[in-house]
Amino acid sequence: MSVTDKRLLIPLKLNGKVVYFLADTGASLSLVDSSQADDLKFGLRNKLSGTITGAGGETGEVWHVKDLEVEFDGKKIYQFLATDISNVRESIKKETGYTIAGILGLP
């Protein structure tokens, strides 16, 4: 199902548009890139009081999302939060040639 042999990238439908998510078996939640909210036509609701810490130690603000519909193989996926993952997005693009819209947590 992955589009590259370098990373596990999964094509999902986000608000009707096919995008790629990085599958992360160590992530306890799924994230959508807040810096792409306008392009992908979803909104940011209330900001959470805490921050999120990535594997590299960087921290970021986290929001609930609105107007976000994500599907895989016709089945809806729920419970996404939003944070700016532009550093991860650029790293994955450099490595694979693909731009990701988020990280799909597979705990």
Coordinates of N, CA and C in Angstrom, one line a residue:
M1 N 0.8 -1.2 0.0 CA 0.0 0.0 0.0 C 0.9 1.3 0.0
S2 N 2.1 1.2 0.5 CA 3.0 2.4 0.5 C 3.4 2.8 -0.9
V3 N 3.5 4.1 -1.1 CA 3.9 4.6 -2.4 C 5.4 4.7 -2.6
T4 N 6.2 4.4 -1.5 CA 7.6 4.4 -1.6 C 8.2 3.3 -0.7
D5 N 9.4 2.9 -1.1 CA 10.0 1.8 -0.3 C 10.9 2.4 0.8
K6 N 11.0 3.7 0.9 CA 11.8 4.4 1.9 C 11.1 4.6 3.2
R7 N 9.8 5.0 3.1 CA 8.9 5.2 4.3 C 7.5 4.7 4.0
L8 N 6.8 4.4 5.0 CA 5.4 3.9 4.9 C 4.5 5.1 4.7
L9 N 4.2 5.4 3.4 CA 3.3 6.5 3.1 C 2.0 6.0 2.6
I10 N 0.9 6.4 3.2 CA -0.4 5.8 2.9 C -1.2 6.9 2.2
P11 N -1.8 6.6 1.1 CA -2.7 7.6 0.4 C -4.1 7.6 1.2
L12 N -4.5 8.7 1.6 CA -5.8 8.9 2.2 C -6.5 10.0 1.5
K13 N -7.8 10.0 1.6 CA -8.6 11.1 1.1 C -9.0 12.1 2.2
L14 N -8.5 13.3 2.0 CA -8.8 14.4 3.0 C -9.6 15.4 2.4
N15 N -10.9 15.6 2.9 CA -11.8 16.5 2.3 C -11.9 16.4 0.8
G16 N -11.9 15.1 0.3 CA -12.1 14.8 -1.1 C -10.8 14.8 -1.9
K17 N -9.7 15.2 -1.3 CA -8.5 15.3 -2.1 C -7.5 14.1 -1.6
V18 N -6.9 13.4 -2.6 CA -5.9 12.4 -2.2 C -4.6 13.0 -1.7
V19 N -4.2 12.7 -0.5 CA -3.0 13.2 0.1 C -2.3 12.0 0.7
Y20 N -1.0 12.2 1.2 CA -0.3 11.1 1.8 C 0.0 11.4 3.2
F21 N -0.1 10.4 4.0 CA 0.2 10.4 5.4 C 1.3 9.5 5.7
L22 N 2.2 9.8 6.6 CA 3.3 9.0 7.1 C 2.7 8.1 8.2
A23 N 2.8 6.8 8.0 CA 2.3 5.8 9.0 C 3.4 5.7 10.1
D24 N 3.0 5.9 11.3 CA 3.9 5.9 12.5 C 3.4 4.9 13.5
T25 N 4.1 3.7 13.6 CA 3.6 2.7 14.5 C 3.9 3.1 16.0
G26 N 4.7 4.1 16.2 CA 5.0 4.5 17.6 C 4.2 5.7 18.1
A27 N 3.4 6.3 17.2 CA 2.6 7.5 17.5 C 1.3 7.1 18.2
S28 N 1.0 7.8 19.3 CA -0.2 7.5 20.1 C -1.4 8.3 19.6
L29 N -1.2 9.1 18.6 CA -2.3 9.9 18.0 C -2.0 10.2 16.6
S30 N -3.0 10.7 15.8 CA -2.9 11.0 14.4 C -2.9 12.6 14.3
L31 N -2.0 13.1 13.4 CA -1.9 14.5 13.3 C -2.1 14.9 11.8
V32 N -2.7 16.1 11.7 CA -2.7 16.7 10.3 C -1.9 18.0 10.4
D33 N -1.3 18.4 9.3 CA -0.4 19.5 9.3 C -1.2 20.8 9.3
S34 N -1.1 21.6 10.5 CA -1.8 22.8 10.6 C -1.4 23.9 9.6
S35 N -0.2 23.8 9.1 CA 0.3 24.8 8.1 C -0.3 24.6 6.8
Q36 N -1.1 23.5 6.6 CA -1.7 23.2 5.3 C -3.3 23.4 5.4
A37 N -3.7 24.0 6.5 CA -5.2 24.1 6.8 C -5.9 24.8 5.6
D38 N -5.4 25.9 5.2 CA -6.1 26.6 4.1 C -6.1 25.8 2.8
D39 N -5.0 25.2 2.4 CA -4.9 24.4 1.2 C -5.8 23.2 1.2
L40 N -5.9 22.6 2.4 CA -6.7 21.3 2.5 C -8.1 21.6 3.0
K41 N -8.4 22.9 3.2 CA -9.8 23.3 3.6 C -10.4 22.7 4.9
F42 N -9.5 22.8 5.9 CA -10.0 22.4 7.2 C -9.7 23.6 8.2
G43 N -10.4 23.6 9.3 CA -10.1 24.7 10.2 C -9.5 24.3 11.5
L44 N -9.0 25.2 12.3 CA -8.4 25.0 13.6 C -9.4 25.5 14.6
R45 N -9.8 24.7 15.6 CA -10.7 25.1 16.6 C -9.9 25.6 17.8
N46 N -10.3 25.1 19.0 CA -9.6 25.6 20.2 C -8.2 25.0 20.3
K47 N -7.3 25.8 20.8 CA -5.9 25.3 21.0 C -5.9 24.6 22.3
L48 N -5.2 23.5 22.4 CA -5.0 22.7 23.6 C -4.0 23.4 24.5
S49 N -4.2 23.2 25.8 CA -3.3 23.9 26.8 C -1.9 23.4 26.8
G50 N -1.7 22.1 26.4 CA -0.3 21.6 26.4 C 0.4 21.7 25.0
T51 N 1.5 21.1 24.9 CA 2.2 21.0 23.6 C 2.5 19.6 23.3
I52 N 2.9 19.4 22.1 CA 3.3 18.0 21.6 C 4.8 18.0 21.4
T53 N 5.4 16.8 21.7 CA 6.8 16.7 21.5 C 7.1 15.6 20.5
G54 N 7.9 15.9 19.4 CA 8.2 14.9 18.4 C 9.3 14.1 18.8
A55 N 9.6 13.1 18.0 CA 10.7 12.1 18.2 C 12.1 12.8 18.3
G56 N 12.2 13.9 17.6 CA 13.5 14.7 17.7 C 13.6 15.7 18.8
G57 N 12.5 15.7 19.6 CA 12.5 16.6 20.8 C 11.9 18.0 20.6
E58 N 11.6 18.3 19.3 CA 10.9 19.6 19.1 C 9.5 19.6 19.6
T59 N 9.0 20.8 20.1 CA 7.7 20.9 20.6 C 6.9 21.8 19.8
G60 N 5.6 21.7 19.8 CA 4.7 22.5 19.0 C 3.3 22.6 19.7
E61 N 2.6 23.7 19.3 CA 1.2 23.9 19.7 C 0.3 22.9 19.0
V62 N -0.8 22.6 19.7 CA -1.8 21.6 19.2 C -3.2 22.1 19.2
W63 N -4.0 21.9 18.1 CA -5.3 22.3 18.1 C -6.3 21.1 17.8
H64 N -7.5 21.3 18.2 CA -8.6 20.5 17.7 C -8.9 21.0 16.2
V65 N -9.4 20.1 15.4 CA -9.7 20.5 14.0 C -11.2 20.5 13.8
K66 N -11.6 21.3 12.8 CA -13.0 21.3 12.3 C -13.0 21.2 10.8
D67 N -14.2 20.7 10.3 CA -14.3 20.6 8.8 C -13.3 19.7 8.2
L68 N -13.0 18.6 8.9 CA -11.9 17.6 8.5 C -12.6 16.3 8.3
E69 N -12.5 15.7 7.1 CA -13.0 14.4 6.8 C -11.9 13.6 6.1
V70 N -11.5 12.5 6.8 CA -10.4 11.7 6.3 C -11.0 10.3 6.1
E71 N -10.6 9.7 4.9 CA -11.1 8.4 4.5 C -9.9 7.5 4.1
F72 N -10.0 6.3 4.4 CA -9.1 5.3 3.8 C -9.9 4.1 3.3
D73 N -9.8 3.9 2.0 CA -10.5 2.8 1.4 C -12.0 2.9 1.7
G74 N -12.6 4.1 1.6 CA -14.0 4.3 1.8 C -14.4 4.3 3.3
K75 N -13.5 4.1 4.2 CA -13.9 4.1 5.7 C -13.3 5.4 6.3
K76 N -14.2 6.1 7.1 CA -13.8 7.3 7.7 C -12.9 7.1 8.9
I77 N -11.9 8.0 9.1 CA -10.9 7.9 10.2 C -11.2 9.2 11.0
Y78 N -11.3 9.0 12.3 CA -11.6 10.2 13.1 C -10.4 10.4 14.1
Q79 N -10.6 11.5 14.9 CA -9.8 11.8 16.0 C -8.4 12.3 15.6
F80 N -8.4 13.3 14.8 CA -7.1 13.9 14.4 C -6.9 15.2 15.2
L81 N -5.7 15.5 15.5 CA -5.4 16.8 16.1 C -4.5 17.5 15.0
A82 N -4.3 18.8 15.2 CA -3.5 19.5 14.2 C -2.3 20.2 14.9
T83 N -1.1 20.1 14.2 CA 0.1 20.8 14.7 C 0.9 21.1 13.4
D84 N 1.9 22.0 13.5 CA 2.7 22.3 12.4 C 3.8 21.2 12.3
I85 N 3.8 20.4 11.2 CA 4.8 19.4 11.0 C 5.6 19.7 9.8
S86 N 5.8 21.0 9.5 CA 6.5 21.4 8.2 C 7.9 20.9 8.2
N87 N 8.6 20.8 9.3 CA 10.0 20.2 9.3 C 10.0 18.8 8.9
V88 N 9.0 18.0 9.5 CA 8.9 16.6 9.1 C 8.5 16.5 7.6
R89 N 7.6 17.3 7.2 CA 7.1 17.3 5.8 C 8.2 17.5 4.9
E90 N 9.1 18.5 5.1 CA 10.2 18.8 4.3 C 11.2 17.7 4.3
S91 N 11.5 17.1 5.4 CA 12.4 15.9 5.5 C 11.9 14.7 4.7
I92 N 10.7 14.4 4.8 CA 10.1 13.3 4.1 C 10.1 13.6 2.6
K93 N 9.8 14.8 2.2 CA 9.8 15.2 0.8 C 11.2 15.0 0.2
K94 N 12.2 15.5 1.0 CA 13.6 15.4 0.5 C 14.0 13.9 0.3
E95 N 13.5 13.1 1.2 CA 13.9 11.6 1.2 C 13.1 10.8 0.2
T96 N 11.8 11.2 0.0 CA 11.0 10.3 -0.9 C 10.5 11.0 -2.1
G97 N 10.4 12.3 -2.1 CA 9.8 13.0 -3.2 C 8.3 13.3 -3.0
Y98 N 7.8 12.8 -1.9 CA 6.3 13.0 -1.6 C 6.1 14.0 -0.5
T99 N 5.1 14.7 -0.7 CA 4.7 15.7 0.4 C 3.6 15.0 1.2
I100 N 3.8 15.0 2.5 CA 2.8 14.5 3.4 C 1.9 15.6 4.0
A101 N 0.6 15.2 4.3 CA -0.3 16.1 4.9 C -0.5 15.8 6.4
G102 N 0.1 14.7 6.9 CA 0.0 14.4 8.3 C 0.7 13.1 8.7
I103 N 0.5 12.7 9.9 CA 1.0 11.5 10.5 C -0.1 10.6 11.0
L104 N -0.2 9.4 10.5 CA -1.3 8.5 10.9 C -0.7 7.6 12.0
G105 N -1.1 7.8 13.2 CA -0.7 7.1 14.4 C -1.3 5.7 14.4
L106 N -0.4 4.7 14.5 CA -0.9 3.3 14.6 C -0.3 2.7 15.9
P107 N -0.9 3.0 17.0 CA -0.3 2.6 18.3 C -0.5 1.1 18.5

